[in-house]
Short mmCIF file of C-alpha atoms and ligand atoms in Angstrom, two decimals:
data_model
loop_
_atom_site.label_atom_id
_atom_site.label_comp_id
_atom_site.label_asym_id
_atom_site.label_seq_id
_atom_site.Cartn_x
_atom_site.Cartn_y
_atom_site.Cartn_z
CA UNK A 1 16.93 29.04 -55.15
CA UNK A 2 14.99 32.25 -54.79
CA UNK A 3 11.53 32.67 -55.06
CA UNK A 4 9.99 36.20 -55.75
CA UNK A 5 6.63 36.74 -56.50
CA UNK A 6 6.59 40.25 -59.13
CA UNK A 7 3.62 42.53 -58.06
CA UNK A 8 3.45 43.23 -61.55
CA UNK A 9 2.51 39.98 -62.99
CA UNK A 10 0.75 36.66 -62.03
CA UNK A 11 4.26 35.32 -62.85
CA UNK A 12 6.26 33.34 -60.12
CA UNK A 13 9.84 34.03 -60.58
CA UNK A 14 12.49 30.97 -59.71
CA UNK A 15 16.04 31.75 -60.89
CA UNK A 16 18.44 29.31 -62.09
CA UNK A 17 20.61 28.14 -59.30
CA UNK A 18 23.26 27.28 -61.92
CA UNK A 19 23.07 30.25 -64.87
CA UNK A 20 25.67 29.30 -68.28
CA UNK A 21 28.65 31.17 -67.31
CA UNK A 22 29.33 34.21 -69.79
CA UNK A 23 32.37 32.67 -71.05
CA UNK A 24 30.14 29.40 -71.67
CA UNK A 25 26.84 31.47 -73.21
CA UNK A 26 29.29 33.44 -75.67
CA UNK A 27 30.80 30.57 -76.97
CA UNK A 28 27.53 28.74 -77.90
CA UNK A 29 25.95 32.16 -79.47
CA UNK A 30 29.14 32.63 -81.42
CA UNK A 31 28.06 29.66 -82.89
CA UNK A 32 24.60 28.76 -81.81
CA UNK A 33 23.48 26.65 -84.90
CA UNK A 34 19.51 25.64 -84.50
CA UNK A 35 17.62 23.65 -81.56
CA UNK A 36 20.52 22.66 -79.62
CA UNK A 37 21.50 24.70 -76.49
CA UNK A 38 19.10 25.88 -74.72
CA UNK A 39 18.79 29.18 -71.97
CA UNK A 40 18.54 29.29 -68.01
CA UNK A 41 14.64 29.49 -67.85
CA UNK A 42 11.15 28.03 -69.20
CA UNK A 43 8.16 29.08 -68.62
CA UNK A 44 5.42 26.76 -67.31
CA UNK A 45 1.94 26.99 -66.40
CA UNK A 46 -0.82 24.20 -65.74
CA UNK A 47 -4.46 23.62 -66.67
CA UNK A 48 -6.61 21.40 -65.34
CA UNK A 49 -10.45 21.10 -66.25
CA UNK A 50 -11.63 22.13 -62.64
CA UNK A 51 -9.13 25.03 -62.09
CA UNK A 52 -8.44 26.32 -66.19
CA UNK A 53 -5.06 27.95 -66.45
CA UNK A 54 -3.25 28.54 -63.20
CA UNK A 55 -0.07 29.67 -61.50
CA UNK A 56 1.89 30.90 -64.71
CA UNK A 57 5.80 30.43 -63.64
CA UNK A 58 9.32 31.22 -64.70
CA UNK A 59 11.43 27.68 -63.57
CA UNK A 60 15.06 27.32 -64.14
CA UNK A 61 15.41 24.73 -67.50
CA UNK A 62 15.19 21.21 -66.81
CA UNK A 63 13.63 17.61 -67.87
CA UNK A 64 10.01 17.46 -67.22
CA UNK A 65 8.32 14.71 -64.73
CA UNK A 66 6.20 12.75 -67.01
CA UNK A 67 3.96 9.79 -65.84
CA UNK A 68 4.66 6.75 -68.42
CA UNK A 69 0.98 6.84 -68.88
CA UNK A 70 0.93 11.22 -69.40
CA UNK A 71 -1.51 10.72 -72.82
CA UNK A 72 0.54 13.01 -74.67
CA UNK A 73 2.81 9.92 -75.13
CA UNK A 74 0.17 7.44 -76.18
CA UNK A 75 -2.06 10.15 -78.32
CA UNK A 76 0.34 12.55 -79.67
CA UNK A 77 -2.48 15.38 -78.22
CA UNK A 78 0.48 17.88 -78.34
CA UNK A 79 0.58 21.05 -80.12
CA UNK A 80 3.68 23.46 -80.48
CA UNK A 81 4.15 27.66 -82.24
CA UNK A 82 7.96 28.65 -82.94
CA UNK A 83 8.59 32.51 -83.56
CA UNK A 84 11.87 34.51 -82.94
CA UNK A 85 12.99 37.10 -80.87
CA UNK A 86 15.02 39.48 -82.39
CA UNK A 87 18.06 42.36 -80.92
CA UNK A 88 18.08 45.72 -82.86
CA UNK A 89 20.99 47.97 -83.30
CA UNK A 90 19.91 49.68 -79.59
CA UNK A 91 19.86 46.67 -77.59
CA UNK A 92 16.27 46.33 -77.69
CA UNK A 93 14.50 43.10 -78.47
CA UNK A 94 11.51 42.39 -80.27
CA UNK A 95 9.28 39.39 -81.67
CA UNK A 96 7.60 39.91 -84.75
CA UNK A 97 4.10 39.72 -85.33
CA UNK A 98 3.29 37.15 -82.13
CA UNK A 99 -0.07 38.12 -81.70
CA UNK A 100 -0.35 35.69 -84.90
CA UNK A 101 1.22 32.98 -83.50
CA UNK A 102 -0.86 33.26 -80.02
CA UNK A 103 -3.87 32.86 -82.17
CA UNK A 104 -2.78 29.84 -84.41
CA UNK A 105 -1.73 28.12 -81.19
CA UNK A 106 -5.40 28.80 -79.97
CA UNK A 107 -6.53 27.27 -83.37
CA UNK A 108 -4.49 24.04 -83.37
CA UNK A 109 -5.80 23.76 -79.04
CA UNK A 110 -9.01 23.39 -80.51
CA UNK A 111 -8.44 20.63 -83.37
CA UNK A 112 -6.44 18.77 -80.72
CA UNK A 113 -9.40 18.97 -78.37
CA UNK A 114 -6.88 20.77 -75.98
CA UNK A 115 -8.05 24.01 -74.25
CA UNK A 116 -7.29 27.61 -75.50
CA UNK A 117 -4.58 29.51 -73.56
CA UNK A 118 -5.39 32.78 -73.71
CA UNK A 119 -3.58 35.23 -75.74
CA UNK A 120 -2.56 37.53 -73.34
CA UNK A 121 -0.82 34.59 -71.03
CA UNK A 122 0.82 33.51 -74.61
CA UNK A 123 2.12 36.70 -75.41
CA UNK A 124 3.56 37.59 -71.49
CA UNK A 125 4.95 34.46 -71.40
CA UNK A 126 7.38 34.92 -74.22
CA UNK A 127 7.79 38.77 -72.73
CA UNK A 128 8.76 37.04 -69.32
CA UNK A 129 11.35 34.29 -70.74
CA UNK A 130 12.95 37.12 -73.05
CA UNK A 131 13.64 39.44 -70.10
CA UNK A 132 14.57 37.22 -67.62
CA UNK A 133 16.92 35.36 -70.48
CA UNK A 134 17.86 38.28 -72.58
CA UNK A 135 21.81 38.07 -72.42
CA UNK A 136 20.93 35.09 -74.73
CA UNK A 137 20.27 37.34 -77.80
CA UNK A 138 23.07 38.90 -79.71
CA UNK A 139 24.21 41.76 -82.04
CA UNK A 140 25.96 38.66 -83.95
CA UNK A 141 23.70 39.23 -87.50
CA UNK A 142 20.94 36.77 -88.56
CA UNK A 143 21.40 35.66 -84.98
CA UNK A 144 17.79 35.42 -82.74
CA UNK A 145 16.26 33.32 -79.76
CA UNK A 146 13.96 30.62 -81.57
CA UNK A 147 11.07 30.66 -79.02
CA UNK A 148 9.09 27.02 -78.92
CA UNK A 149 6.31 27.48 -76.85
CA UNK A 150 4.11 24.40 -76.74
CA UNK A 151 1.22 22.36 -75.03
CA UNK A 152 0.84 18.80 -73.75
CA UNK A 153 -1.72 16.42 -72.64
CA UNK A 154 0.01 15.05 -69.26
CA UNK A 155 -3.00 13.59 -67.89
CA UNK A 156 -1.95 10.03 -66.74
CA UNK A 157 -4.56 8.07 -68.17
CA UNK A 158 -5.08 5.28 -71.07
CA UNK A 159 -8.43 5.57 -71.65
CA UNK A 160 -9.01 7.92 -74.87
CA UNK A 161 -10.11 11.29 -75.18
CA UNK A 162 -9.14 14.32 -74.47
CA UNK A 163 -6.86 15.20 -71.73
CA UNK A 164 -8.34 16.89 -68.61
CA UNK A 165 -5.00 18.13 -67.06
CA UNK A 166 -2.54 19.71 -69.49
CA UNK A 167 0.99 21.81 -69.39
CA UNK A 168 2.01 24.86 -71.53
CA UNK A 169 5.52 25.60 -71.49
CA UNK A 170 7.61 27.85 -73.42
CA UNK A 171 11.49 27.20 -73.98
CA UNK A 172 14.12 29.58 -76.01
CA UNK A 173 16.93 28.36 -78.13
CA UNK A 174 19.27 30.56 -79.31
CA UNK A 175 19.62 29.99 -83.13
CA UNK A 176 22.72 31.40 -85.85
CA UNK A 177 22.19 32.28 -89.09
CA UNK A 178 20.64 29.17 -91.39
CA UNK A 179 22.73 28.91 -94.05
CA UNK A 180 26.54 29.29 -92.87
CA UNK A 181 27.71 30.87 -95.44
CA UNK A 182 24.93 33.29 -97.01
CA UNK A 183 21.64 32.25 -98.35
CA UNK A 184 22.39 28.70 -100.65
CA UNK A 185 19.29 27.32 -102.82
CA UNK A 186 18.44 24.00 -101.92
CA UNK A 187 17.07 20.42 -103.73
CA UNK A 188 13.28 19.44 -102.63
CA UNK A 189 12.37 15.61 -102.96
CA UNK A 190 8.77 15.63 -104.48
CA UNK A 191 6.60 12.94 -102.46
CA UNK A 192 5.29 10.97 -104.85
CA UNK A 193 3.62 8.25 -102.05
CA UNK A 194 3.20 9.99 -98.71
CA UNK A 195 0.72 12.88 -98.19
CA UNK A 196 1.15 15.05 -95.24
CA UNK A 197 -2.69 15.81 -94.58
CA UNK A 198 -6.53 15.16 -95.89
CA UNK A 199 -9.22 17.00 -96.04
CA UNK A 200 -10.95 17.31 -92.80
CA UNK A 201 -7.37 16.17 -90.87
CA UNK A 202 -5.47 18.11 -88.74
CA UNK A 203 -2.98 19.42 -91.72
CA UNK A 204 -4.01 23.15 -90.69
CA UNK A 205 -2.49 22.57 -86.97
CA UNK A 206 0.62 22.66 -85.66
CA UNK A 207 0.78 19.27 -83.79
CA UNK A 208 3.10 16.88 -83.19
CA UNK A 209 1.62 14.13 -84.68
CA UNK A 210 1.70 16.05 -88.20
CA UNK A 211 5.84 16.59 -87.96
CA UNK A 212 6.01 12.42 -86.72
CA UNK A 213 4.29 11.75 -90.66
CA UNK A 214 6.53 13.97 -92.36
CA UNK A 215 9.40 12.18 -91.60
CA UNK A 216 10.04 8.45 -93.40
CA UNK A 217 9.63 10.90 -96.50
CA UNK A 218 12.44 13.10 -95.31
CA UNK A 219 14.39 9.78 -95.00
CA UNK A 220 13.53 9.32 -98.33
CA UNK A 221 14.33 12.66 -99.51
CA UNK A 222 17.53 12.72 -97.94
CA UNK A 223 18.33 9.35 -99.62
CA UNK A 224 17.98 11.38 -103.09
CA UNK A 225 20.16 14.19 -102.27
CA UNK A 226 16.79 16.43 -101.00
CA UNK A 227 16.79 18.70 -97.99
CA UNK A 228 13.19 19.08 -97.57
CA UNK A 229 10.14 17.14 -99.40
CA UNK A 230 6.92 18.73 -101.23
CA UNK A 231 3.67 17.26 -100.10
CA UNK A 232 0.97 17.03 -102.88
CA UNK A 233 -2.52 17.02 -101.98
CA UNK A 234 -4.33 13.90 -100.51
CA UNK A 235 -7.39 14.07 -103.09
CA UNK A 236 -5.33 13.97 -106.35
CA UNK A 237 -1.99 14.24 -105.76
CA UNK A 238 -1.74 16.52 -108.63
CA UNK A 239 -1.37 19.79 -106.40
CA UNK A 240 1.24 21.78 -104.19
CA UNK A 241 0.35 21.83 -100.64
CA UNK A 242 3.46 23.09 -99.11
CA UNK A 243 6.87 21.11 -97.50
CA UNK A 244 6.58 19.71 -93.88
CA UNK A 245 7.30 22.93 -92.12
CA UNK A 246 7.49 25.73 -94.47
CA UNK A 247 5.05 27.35 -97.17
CA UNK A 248 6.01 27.51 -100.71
CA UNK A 249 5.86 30.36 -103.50
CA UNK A 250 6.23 30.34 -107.25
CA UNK A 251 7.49 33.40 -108.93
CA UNK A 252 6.64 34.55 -112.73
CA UNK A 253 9.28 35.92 -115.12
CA UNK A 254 6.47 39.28 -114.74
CA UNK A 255 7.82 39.27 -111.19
CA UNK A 256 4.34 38.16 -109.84
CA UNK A 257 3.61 35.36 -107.45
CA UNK A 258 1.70 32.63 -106.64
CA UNK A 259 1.10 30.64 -103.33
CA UNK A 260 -0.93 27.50 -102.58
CA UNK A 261 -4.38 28.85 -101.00
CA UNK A 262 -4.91 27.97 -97.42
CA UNK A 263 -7.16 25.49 -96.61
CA UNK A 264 -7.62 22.70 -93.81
CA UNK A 265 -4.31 20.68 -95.02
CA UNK A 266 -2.27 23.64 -95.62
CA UNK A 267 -0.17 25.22 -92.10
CA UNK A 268 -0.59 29.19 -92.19
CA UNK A 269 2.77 30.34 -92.30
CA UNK A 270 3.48 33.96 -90.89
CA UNK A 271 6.31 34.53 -92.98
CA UNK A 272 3.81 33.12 -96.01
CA UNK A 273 1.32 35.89 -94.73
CA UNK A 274 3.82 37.96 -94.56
CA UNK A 275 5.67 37.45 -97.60
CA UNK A 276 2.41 38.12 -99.48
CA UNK A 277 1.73 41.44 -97.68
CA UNK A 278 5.59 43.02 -98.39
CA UNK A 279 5.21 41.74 -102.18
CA UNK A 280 1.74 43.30 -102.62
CA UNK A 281 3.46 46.56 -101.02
CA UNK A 282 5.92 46.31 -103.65
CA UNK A 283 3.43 46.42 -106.29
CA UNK A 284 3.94 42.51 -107.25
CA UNK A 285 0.74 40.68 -107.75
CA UNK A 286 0.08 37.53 -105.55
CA UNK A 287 -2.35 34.55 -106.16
CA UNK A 288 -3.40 32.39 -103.58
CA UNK A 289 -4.89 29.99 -105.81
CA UNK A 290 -4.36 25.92 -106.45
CA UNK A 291 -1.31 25.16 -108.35
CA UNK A 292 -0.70 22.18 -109.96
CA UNK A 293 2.65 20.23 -110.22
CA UNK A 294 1.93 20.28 -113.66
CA UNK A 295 1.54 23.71 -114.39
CA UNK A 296 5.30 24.48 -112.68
CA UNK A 297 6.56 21.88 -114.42
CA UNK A 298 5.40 23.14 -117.64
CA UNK A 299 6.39 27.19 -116.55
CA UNK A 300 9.27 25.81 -115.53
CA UNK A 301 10.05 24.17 -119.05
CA UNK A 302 8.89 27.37 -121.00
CA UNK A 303 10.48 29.66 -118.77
CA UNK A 304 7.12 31.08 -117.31
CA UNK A 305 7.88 30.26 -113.86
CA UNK A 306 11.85 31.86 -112.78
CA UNK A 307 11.98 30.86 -109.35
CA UNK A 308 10.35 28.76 -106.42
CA UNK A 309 11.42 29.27 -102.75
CA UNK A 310 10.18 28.08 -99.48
CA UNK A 311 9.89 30.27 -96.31
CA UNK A 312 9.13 29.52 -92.58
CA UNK A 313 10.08 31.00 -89.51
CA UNK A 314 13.48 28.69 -89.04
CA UNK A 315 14.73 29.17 -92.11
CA UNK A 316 12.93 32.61 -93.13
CA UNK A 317 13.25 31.63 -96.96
CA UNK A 318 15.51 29.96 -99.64
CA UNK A 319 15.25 29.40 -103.00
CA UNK A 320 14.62 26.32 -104.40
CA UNK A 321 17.28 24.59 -106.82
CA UNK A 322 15.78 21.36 -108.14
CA UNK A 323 12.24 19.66 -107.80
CA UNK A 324 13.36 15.92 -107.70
CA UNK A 325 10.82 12.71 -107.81
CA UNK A 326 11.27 9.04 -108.71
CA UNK A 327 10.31 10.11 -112.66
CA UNK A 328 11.77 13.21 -112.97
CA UNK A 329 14.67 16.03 -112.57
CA UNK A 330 13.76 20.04 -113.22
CA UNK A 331 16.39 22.27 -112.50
CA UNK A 332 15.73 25.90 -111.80
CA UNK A 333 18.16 27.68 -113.78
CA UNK A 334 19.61 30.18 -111.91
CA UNK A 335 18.60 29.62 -108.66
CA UNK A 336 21.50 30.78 -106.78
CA UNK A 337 20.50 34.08 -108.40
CA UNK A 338 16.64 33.87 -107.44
CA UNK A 339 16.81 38.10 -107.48
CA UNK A 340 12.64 38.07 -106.30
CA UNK A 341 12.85 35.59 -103.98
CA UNK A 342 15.93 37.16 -102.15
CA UNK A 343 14.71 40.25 -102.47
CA UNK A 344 11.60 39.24 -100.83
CA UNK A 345 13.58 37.46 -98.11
CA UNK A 346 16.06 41.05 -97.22
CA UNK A 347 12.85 43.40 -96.89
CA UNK A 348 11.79 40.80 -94.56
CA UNK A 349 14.67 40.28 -92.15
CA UNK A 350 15.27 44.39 -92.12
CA UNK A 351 12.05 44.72 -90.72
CA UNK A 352 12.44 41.71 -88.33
CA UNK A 353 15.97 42.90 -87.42
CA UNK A 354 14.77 47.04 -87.31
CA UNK A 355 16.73 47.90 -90.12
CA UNK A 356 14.06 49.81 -91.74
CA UNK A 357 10.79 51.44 -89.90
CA UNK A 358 7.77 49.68 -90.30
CA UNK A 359 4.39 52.07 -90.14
CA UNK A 360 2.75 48.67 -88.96
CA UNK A 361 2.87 46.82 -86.02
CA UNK A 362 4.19 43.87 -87.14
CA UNK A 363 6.99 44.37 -84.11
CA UNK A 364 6.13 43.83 -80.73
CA UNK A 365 8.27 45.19 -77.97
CA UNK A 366 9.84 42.22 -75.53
CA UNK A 367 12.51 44.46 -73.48
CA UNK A 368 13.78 48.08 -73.93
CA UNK A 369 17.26 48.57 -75.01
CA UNK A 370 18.31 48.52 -70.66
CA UNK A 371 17.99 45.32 -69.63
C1 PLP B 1 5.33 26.19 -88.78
C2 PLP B 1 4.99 25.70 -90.14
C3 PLP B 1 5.10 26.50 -91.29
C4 PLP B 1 5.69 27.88 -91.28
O1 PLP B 1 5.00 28.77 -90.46
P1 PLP B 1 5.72 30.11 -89.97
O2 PLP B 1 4.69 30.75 -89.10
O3 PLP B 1 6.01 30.90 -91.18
O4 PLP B 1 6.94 29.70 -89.25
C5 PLP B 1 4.69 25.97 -92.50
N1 PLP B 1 4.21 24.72 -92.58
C6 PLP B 1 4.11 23.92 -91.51
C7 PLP B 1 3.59 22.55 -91.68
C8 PLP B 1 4.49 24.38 -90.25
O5 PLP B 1 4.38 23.57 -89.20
#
């Protein structure tokens, strides 16, 4: 193993004693699919209450030492971001728009009672697992590293409240394009029983313990032929919240949209925020607003409403085919078509990929096109 210390940054450097071969690495990014192979590295950096946030590190990938007792593993106090790096044309690789991650992460640290890791250790971390694991990116297209950074309480200790020693790491996955064969529309399960989050819960963060009750309904969805579910709200269960890990949009045969408004149940997407700032650009009008099922049932019905997609980081955006429930059916007619929607979802991925020159800076350099 070597150990260098860069004067450049509080980073400790350990390379991987046992790198993926190249013949290895280009066989899984030929085919990377999502969230299964993983690169050399990891970044990892420790807080405790006496010391705060010390001795940021670069460690060669590997299964964490966790005490049965760590709290994380009684109290779900565990918190996670997921963003993409991207390679342009030059060989130059970029993230987009992290700086809004780095500050949800800070925002979900505080609902989980876990400390705030500043944004400027967030934001170098990524920059120091990118360049030291940057022959895991490709020119392959719709190819990127998925980037999981994420936070743990691994304080052993039973007792309950919030965890005075905690870990930050950051891992990279490279991921292939979504859909295999080009952008597909896909059938969403409408949760008729389970609600994702109340009022005054933790629906707003991105923790763990939000994903663990989103998933007997995806069991349930994929029982009736649905990829993803739609969460109602808790109050009434009359209105869209959003699916359990990616915004949703409605568009208008006027080629307007509307979106759920944010609010303490509802995840702020940064493909939702930025989905709403391309289509304003375009001219398009864009409501953040509350929207009833009933209201897209009946646009849908009249032909008011054209087309519905979802859109997260993972899976950028899709259209959505059919809004399934125990009592009902409603096809969207057309929706391999969904022109606004995919639309929406190319001006996005030619910024994210630097196919087109963006006057803001939604891009945010990781490496330079020598690495
Ligand atoms: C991560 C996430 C999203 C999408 O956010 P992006 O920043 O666009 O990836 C939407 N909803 C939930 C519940 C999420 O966890």
């Amino acid at each position: 193993m070597t150990l260098t210390h860069l004067p450049s940054s509080e980073f400790s450097i350990e390379t991987s004693t046992r790198p993926s071969s190249d013949g290895d690495r280009e066989k899984i990014l030929f085919k990377p699919g999502f969230g299964k192979y993983f690169t050399d590295h990891m970044v990892a950096i420790d807080w405790t209450l006496d010391k705060g946030w010390n001795a940021p590190r670069i460690i060669p990938y590997g299964p964490l030492m966790l005490d049965p007792a760590s709290l994380v593993l009684h109290y779900a106090q565990a918190i996670f971001e997921g963003l993409k790096a991207y390679q342009h044309a030059d060989g130059s690789i970029w993230a987009f728009r992290p700086e809004l991650n780095a500050a949800r992460f800070a925002k979900s640290a505080e609902r989980l009672g876990l400390p705030e890791l500043p944004k400027e250790l967030f934001l170098q971390s990524i920059q120091q697992l990118v360049g030291i694991d940057a022959k895991w990116l490709s020119q392959i297209p719709e190819t990127s590293l998925y980037l999981r950074p994420f936070m743990i309480a691994d304080e052993s200790f039973l007792g309950v409240r919030g965890a005075e020693k905690v870990a930050f790491y950051v891992i990279a996955s490279p991921a292939g394009p979504y859909f295999e064969n080009g952008v597909s529309s896909i059938p969403i399960w409408v949760s008729a029983h389970h609600t994702r989050a109340a009022k005054g819960g933790t629906g707003y963060a991105k923790c763990a313990g939000n994903y663990a009750g989103s998933l007997a309904p995806l069991q349930e969805a994929r029982k009736n032929g649905c990829a993803q579910v739609l969460f109602l709200d808790a109050q009434h269960g009359q209105f869209l919240e959003e699916l359990g890990g990616m915004n949703i949009f409605i568009v208008y045969k006027d080629g307007s949209l509307a979106t759920p408004a944010l609010s303490d149940s509802i995840l702020a997407g940064v493909t939702r925020q930025s989905i709403i700032e391309i289509a304003k650009a375009d001219g398009r009008r864009v409501d953040e607003r509350q929207i009833s099922l009933e209201e897209v049932r009946t646009g849908l019905a009249n032909g008011d409403v054209t087309e519905l997609f979802a859109c997260g980081t993972a899976a950028v955006l899709f259209p959505i085919s059919i809004l399934k429930s125990h009592s009902f059916i409603d096809s969207i007619p057309n929706a391999e078509a969904a022109k606004v929607s995919l639309s929406l979802r190319q001006k996005l991925t030619d910024i994210q990929y630097g196919r087109v020159k963006m006057s803001s800076n939604w891009l945010h350099k990781l490496t330079s096109a020598h690495h």
